[in-house]
CSV table of C-alpha atoms and ligand atoms in Angstrom, one decimal:
chain,number,residue,atom,x,y,z
A,1,MET,CA,-17.9,10.3,-12.1
A,2,PHE,CA,-19.0,8.5,-8.9
A,3,GLU,CA,-18.6,11.7,-6.8
A,4,ASN,CA,-21.5,10.7,-4.5
A,5,GLU,CA,-20.2,7.2,-4.0
A,6,ARG,CA,-16.7,8.6,-3.2
A,7,GLU,CA,-18.2,11.0,-0.6
A,8,GLU,CA,-20.1,8.1,1.0
A,9,LEU,CA,-16.9,6.1,1.2
A,10,ILE,CA,-15.2,9.1,3.0
A,11,GLN,CA,-18.0,9.1,5.5
A,12,ILE,CA,-17.5,5.3,6.1
A,13,LEU,CA,-13.8,5.8,6.6
A,14,LYS,CA,-14.5,8.6,9.1
A,15,THR,CA,-17.0,6.5,11.0
A,16,ARG,CA,-14.3,3.7,11.1
A,17,GLY,CA,-11.9,6.1,12.8
A,18,ILE,CA,-9.8,7.7,10.0
A,19,ARG,CA,-9.1,11.2,11.1
A,20,ASN,CA,-6.1,12.5,9.1
A,21,GLU,CA,-7.5,15.2,6.8
A,22,SER,CA,-4.7,14.8,4.2
A,23,VAL,CA,-5.5,11.1,3.9
A,24,LEU,CA,-9.2,11.8,3.5
A,25,ALA,CA,-8.5,14.4,0.9
A,26,ALA,CA,-6.4,11.9,-1.1
A,27,PHE,CA,-9.3,9.5,-1.0
A,28,ARG,CA,-11.6,12.2,-2.2
A,29,LYS,CA,-9.3,13.0,-5.1
A,30,VAL,CA,-8.2,9.5,-6.3
A,31,GLU,CA,-10.8,7.7,-8.4
A,32,ARG,CA,-10.7,4.1,-7.2
A,33,HIS,CA,-12.9,2.9,-10.1
A,34,LEU,CA,-9.9,3.5,-12.4
A,35,PHE,CA,-7.8,0.9,-10.5
A,36,VAL,CA,-10.3,-2.0,-10.8
A,37,PRO,CA,-11.4,-4.1,-13.8
A,38,GLU,CA,-14.2,-2.4,-15.8
A,39,ILE,CA,-16.7,-5.1,-14.6
A,40,MET,CA,-16.0,-4.1,-10.9
A,41,ARG,CA,-16.4,-0.4,-11.3
A,42,PHE,CA,-19.8,-0.2,-9.7
A,43,ASN,CA,-18.4,-1.8,-6.6
A,44,ALA,CA,-15.3,0.4,-6.5
A,45,TYR,CA,-16.6,2.7,-3.7
A,46,LYS,CA,-17.7,-0.1,-1.4
A,47,ASP,CA,-15.4,-0.7,1.6
A,48,VAL,CA,-14.3,-4.0,0.3
A,49,ALA,CA,-11.2,-5.6,-1.4
A,50,LEU,CA,-11.8,-6.5,-5.0
A,51,PRO,CA,-10.1,-8.9,-7.4
A,52,ILE,CA,-7.7,-7.3,-9.9
A,53,GLY,CA,-6.5,-10.4,-11.8
A,54,GLN,CA,-3.6,-12.8,-11.3
A,55,GLY,CA,-5.3,-14.0,-8.1
A,56,GLN,CA,-4.5,-10.6,-6.5
A,57,THR,CA,-6.7,-7.9,-4.9
A,58,ILE,CA,-6.9,-4.2,-4.5
A,59,SER,CA,-7.0,-3.8,-0.7
A,60,GLN,CA,-10.1,-2.6,1.2
A,61,PRO,CA,-10.2,1.2,1.3
A,62,TYR,CA,-10.3,1.2,5.1
A,63,THR,CA,-7.1,-0.9,5.1
A,64,VAL,CA,-5.4,1.5,2.7
A,65,ALA,CA,-6.5,4.5,4.8
A,66,TYR,CA,-5.4,2.8,8.0
A,67,MET,CA,-2.0,1.9,6.8
A,68,THR,CA,-1.5,5.4,5.2
A,69,GLU,CA,-2.5,7.1,8.4
A,70,ALA,CA,-0.2,4.9,10.4
A,71,LEU,CA,2.7,5.6,8.0
A,72,ASN,CA,1.9,9.3,8.0
A,73,PRO,CA,4.3,10.3,5.1
A,74,GLN,CA,5.3,13.9,4.9
A,75,PRO,CA,5.7,15.7,1.6
A,76,GLY,CA,9.1,15.0,0.0
A,77,GLN,CA,9.7,11.8,2.0
A,78,LYS,CA,10.9,8.7,0.3
A,79,VAL,CA,8.4,5.8,0.7
A,80,LEU,CA,8.9,2.2,-0.5
A,81,GLU,CA,5.8,0.1,-1.2
A,82,ILE,CA,6.0,-3.7,-1.5
A,83,GLY,CA,3.1,-5.0,-3.6
A,84,THR,CA,2.1,-2.5,-6.2
A,85,GLY,CA,-1.0,-4.5,-7.3
A,86,SER,CA,-3.5,-2.0,-8.9
A,87,GLY,CA,-1.4,1.0,-7.9
A,88,PHE,CA,-4.1,2.6,-5.8
A,89,GLN,CA,-2.0,2.7,-2.5
A,90,ALA,CA,1.0,4.1,-4.4
A,91,VAL,CA,-1.1,6.9,-5.9
A,92,ILE,CA,-2.6,7.7,-2.5
A,93,LEU,CA,0.9,8.0,-1.1
A,94,SER,CA,1.9,10.1,-4.1
A,95,GLU,CA,-1.1,12.5,-3.5
A,96,LEU,CA,0.3,13.0,0.0
A,97,GLY,CA,3.5,14.3,-1.5
A,98,ALA,CA,5.7,11.3,-0.9
A,99,ARG,CA,8.3,10.2,-3.4
A,100,VAL,CA,7.0,6.7,-4.1
A,101,PHE,CA,9.1,3.6,-5.0
A,102,THR,CA,7.0,0.5,-5.5
A,103,ILE,CA,7.8,-3.2,-6.2
A,104,GLU,CA,5.5,-5.8,-7.7
A,105,ARG,CA,6.6,-9.4,-8.3
A,106,GLN,CA,4.0,-10.3,-10.9
A,107,PHE,CA,5.0,-9.0,-14.3
A,108,ASP,CA,1.5,-8.6,-15.8
A,109,LEU,CA,0.3,-6.5,-12.9
A,110,TYR,CA,3.5,-4.5,-12.9
A,111,ASN,CA,3.2,-3.8,-16.6
A,112,GLN,CA,-0.5,-2.9,-16.5
A,113,THR,CA,0.0,-0.6,-13.5
A,114,LEU,CA,3.0,1.1,-14.9
A,115,LYS,CA,0.9,2.1,-17.9
A,116,LEU,CA,-1.9,3.4,-15.5
A,117,PHE,CA,0.6,5.6,-13.6
A,118,ASP,CA,1.7,7.0,-16.9
A,119,LYS,CA,-1.8,7.6,-18.1
A,120,LEU,CA,-2.8,9.3,-14.9
A,121,GLY,CA,0.4,11.4,-14.8
A,122,TYR,CA,1.9,10.1,-11.6
A,123,LYS,CA,5.7,10.0,-11.3
A,124,ILE,CA,6.1,6.8,-9.3
A,125,ALA,CA,9.2,4.6,-9.6
A,126,ALA,CA,8.1,1.0,-10.2
A,127,ARG,CA,10.1,-2.2,-10.5
A,128,CYS,CA,9.2,-5.9,-11.1
A,129,SER,CA,11.1,-8.0,-8.5
A,130,ASP,CA,10.9,-9.7,-5.1
A,131,GLY,CA,10.1,-6.8,-2.7
A,132,THR,CA,11.3,-8.8,0.4
A,133,ILE,CA,14.8,-7.9,-0.8
A,134,GLY,CA,13.9,-4.2,-1.0
A,135,TRP,CA,15.3,-1.7,-3.4
A,136,THR,CA,18.9,-0.9,-2.2
A,137,GLU,CA,19.7,1.8,-4.9
A,138,PHE,CA,17.3,4.3,-3.3
A,139,ALA,CA,17.6,3.3,0.4
A,140,PRO,CA,17.3,4.4,3.1
A,141,TYR,CA,13.5,5.1,3.0
A,142,ASP,CA,11.6,7.4,5.4
A,143,GLY,CA,8.7,4.9,5.2
A,144,ILE,CA,8.1,1.3,4.0
A,145,ILE,CA,4.6,-0.1,3.5
A,146,VAL,CA,4.1,-3.7,2.7
A,147,THR,CA,0.7,-4.6,1.2
A,148,ALA,CA,0.9,-8.4,1.4
A,149,GLY,CA,1.1,-10.6,4.5
A,150,GLY,CA,4.4,-12.3,5.4
A,151,PRO,CA,5.5,-14.7,8.1
A,152,THR,CA,8.1,-12.3,9.5
A,153,ILE,CA,9.4,-8.8,9.0
A,154,PRO,CA,12.1,-9.0,6.2
A,155,GLU,CA,15.5,-8.1,7.6
A,156,ASN,CA,16.4,-6.4,4.2
A,157,LEU,CA,13.5,-4.0,4.7
A,158,LYS,CA,14.5,-3.3,8.3
A,159,LYS,CA,18.0,-2.4,7.1
A,160,GLN,CA,16.6,-0.1,4.3
A,161,LEU,CA,14.6,2.0,6.7
A,162,SER,CA,16.2,5.3,7.8
A,163,ILE,CA,16.6,6.0,11.6
A,164,GLY,CA,13.4,7.6,12.7
A,165,GLY,CA,11.6,6.0,9.7
A,166,LYS,CA,8.4,3.9,9.9
A,167,MET,CA,7.4,0.6,8.5
A,168,VAL,CA,3.8,-0.7,8.3
A,169,ILE,CA,3.6,-4.4,7.6
A,170,PRO,CA,1.0,-7.2,8.1
A,171,VAL,CA,2.6,-10.2,9.7
A,172,GLY,CA,1.2,-13.6,10.7
A,173,GLY,CA,-0.4,-16.5,8.9
A,174,LYS,CA,-1.3,-17.0,5.3
A,175,THR,CA,-4.9,-15.8,5.8
A,176,THR,CA,-5.0,-13.4,8.7
A,177,GLN,CA,-2.3,-11.1,10.1
A,178,THR,CA,-1.6,-8.5,12.7
A,179,MET,CA,-0.6,-5.1,11.5
A,180,LYS,CA,2.8,-4.1,12.8
A,181,ILE,CA,3.8,-0.5,12.9
A,182,LEU,CA,7.6,-0.1,13.5
A,183,THR,CA,9.7,3.0,14.2
A,184,LYS,CA,13.4,2.6,13.7
A,185,ILE,CA,15.2,4.0,16.8
A,186,SER,CA,18.7,3.0,16.0
A,187,GLU,CA,20.4,0.5,13.6
A,188,ASP,CA,19.2,-2.5,15.6
A,189,LYS,CA,16.4,-1.1,17.8
A,190,PHE,CA,12.7,-0.7,16.8
A,191,GLU,CA,9.7,0.4,18.7
A,192,THR,CA,6.6,-1.6,17.6
A,193,ARG,CA,2.9,-1.3,18.0
A,194,GLU,CA,0.3,-3.7,16.7
A,195,ALA,CA,-3.2,-3.7,15.5
A,196,PRO,CA,-5.3,-6.8,14.9
A,197,TYR,CA,-6.7,-8.3,12.5
A,198,PHE,CA,-6.2,-7.9,8.8
A,199,ALA,CA,-6.4,-10.3,5.8
A,200,PHE,CA,-3.9,-9.9,3.0
A,201,VAL,CA,-2.8,-12.0,0.1
A,202,PRO,CA,0.6,-13.7,0.9
A,203,LEU,CA,3.9,-11.9,0.6
A,204,ILE,CA,5.9,-14.4,-1.5
A,205,GLY,CA,9.6,-14.2,-1.8
A,206,LYS,CA,13.1,-14.8,-0.3
A,207,GLU,CA,12.0,-13.4,3.1
A,208,GLY,CA,8.3,-14.2,2.7
A,209,TRP,CA,6.2,-17.3,2.0
A,210,LYS,CA,7.5,-19.8,-0.5
A,211,GLU,CA,5.4,-20.3,-3.7
B,1,LIG,N1,-1.1,-2.1,-2.8
B,1,LIG,C1,-1.9,-2.8,-3.7
B,1,LIG,C2,-3.1,-2.0,-4.3
B,1,LIG,O1,-3.2,-0.8,-3.9
B,1,LIG,O2,-3.8,-2.5,-5.1
B,1,LIG,C3,-2.5,-4.1,-3.0
B,1,LIG,C4,-2.1,-5.2,-3.8
B,1,LIG,S1,-2.3,-6.9,-3.2
B,1,LIG,C5,-3.2,-6.8,-1.7
B,1,LIG,C6,-0.7,-7.4,-2.8
B,1,LIG,C7,0.3,-7.4,-4.0
B,1,LIG,O3,1.6,-7.8,-3.5
B,1,LIG,C8,-0.1,-8.4,-5.1
B,1,LIG,O4,-0.1,-7.7,-6.3
B,1,LIG,C9,1.1,-9.4,-5.1
B,1,LIG,O5,1.5,-9.9,-6.4
B,1,LIG,C10,2.2,-8.6,-4.5
B,1,LIG,N2,3.3,-9.3,-3.8
B,1,LIG,C11,3.3,-10.4,-3.1
B,1,LIG,N3,4.6,-10.8,-2.7
B,1,LIG,C12,5.4,-9.8,-3.2
B,1,LIG,C13,6.8,-9.6,-3.2
B,1,LIG,N4,7.6,-10.4,-2.5
B,1,LIG,N5,7.3,-8.5,-3.8
B,1,LIG,C14,6.5,-7.7,-4.5
B,1,LIG,N6,5.2,-7.8,-4.6
B,1,LIG,C15,4.6,-8.9,-4.0
């Protein structure tokens, strides 16, 4: 279903600069229409964010592709995602062979997406809690990806990244943010590059925005 639409989306992603063949292959395989409410299915392959309920969104495909390409997870690596939402980003990471751990703070979304992972046969560890605290039991992570925009980079997440690991996180105001791509050089040293401008829903939590 929607094969032509999916292929058109791949062409859009290529035009916008996505080059990583594994990322493009994951987008070719994962059926985004299964991650959006039924009423939105015909818009699932447009390059736009869509509402998924609870005031939240499934990110724009280009943003998911950009962040995945920036993180560049290798098969078998441990990746922590903050902001499970629809589960689409987690599944893309899983298709790339990463061992995915994902945290969502809203129970209804967490519950709904957990069932979807199960139905689609993805082995993704999911938890309902404040992701700004991270998930210490499985740390350190080779990669951390944050899919909501916070005012700063949570210290807990910096600590839970392995040396040589990468974190991709939008940081800035409540409506627009700069994408920060960090590489951990040593326990307290990070190399950072930045890409403007992205628009995410707020990262709410202990080391995020207050409700
Ligand atoms: N990765 C998601 C996807 O593929 O659909 C994008 C989801 S949406 C842009 C961001 C999500 O982050 C929302 O579901 C929101 O509830 C969640 N969120 C916000 N703050 C959070 C926090 N501190 N911990 C965990 N999840 C959080």
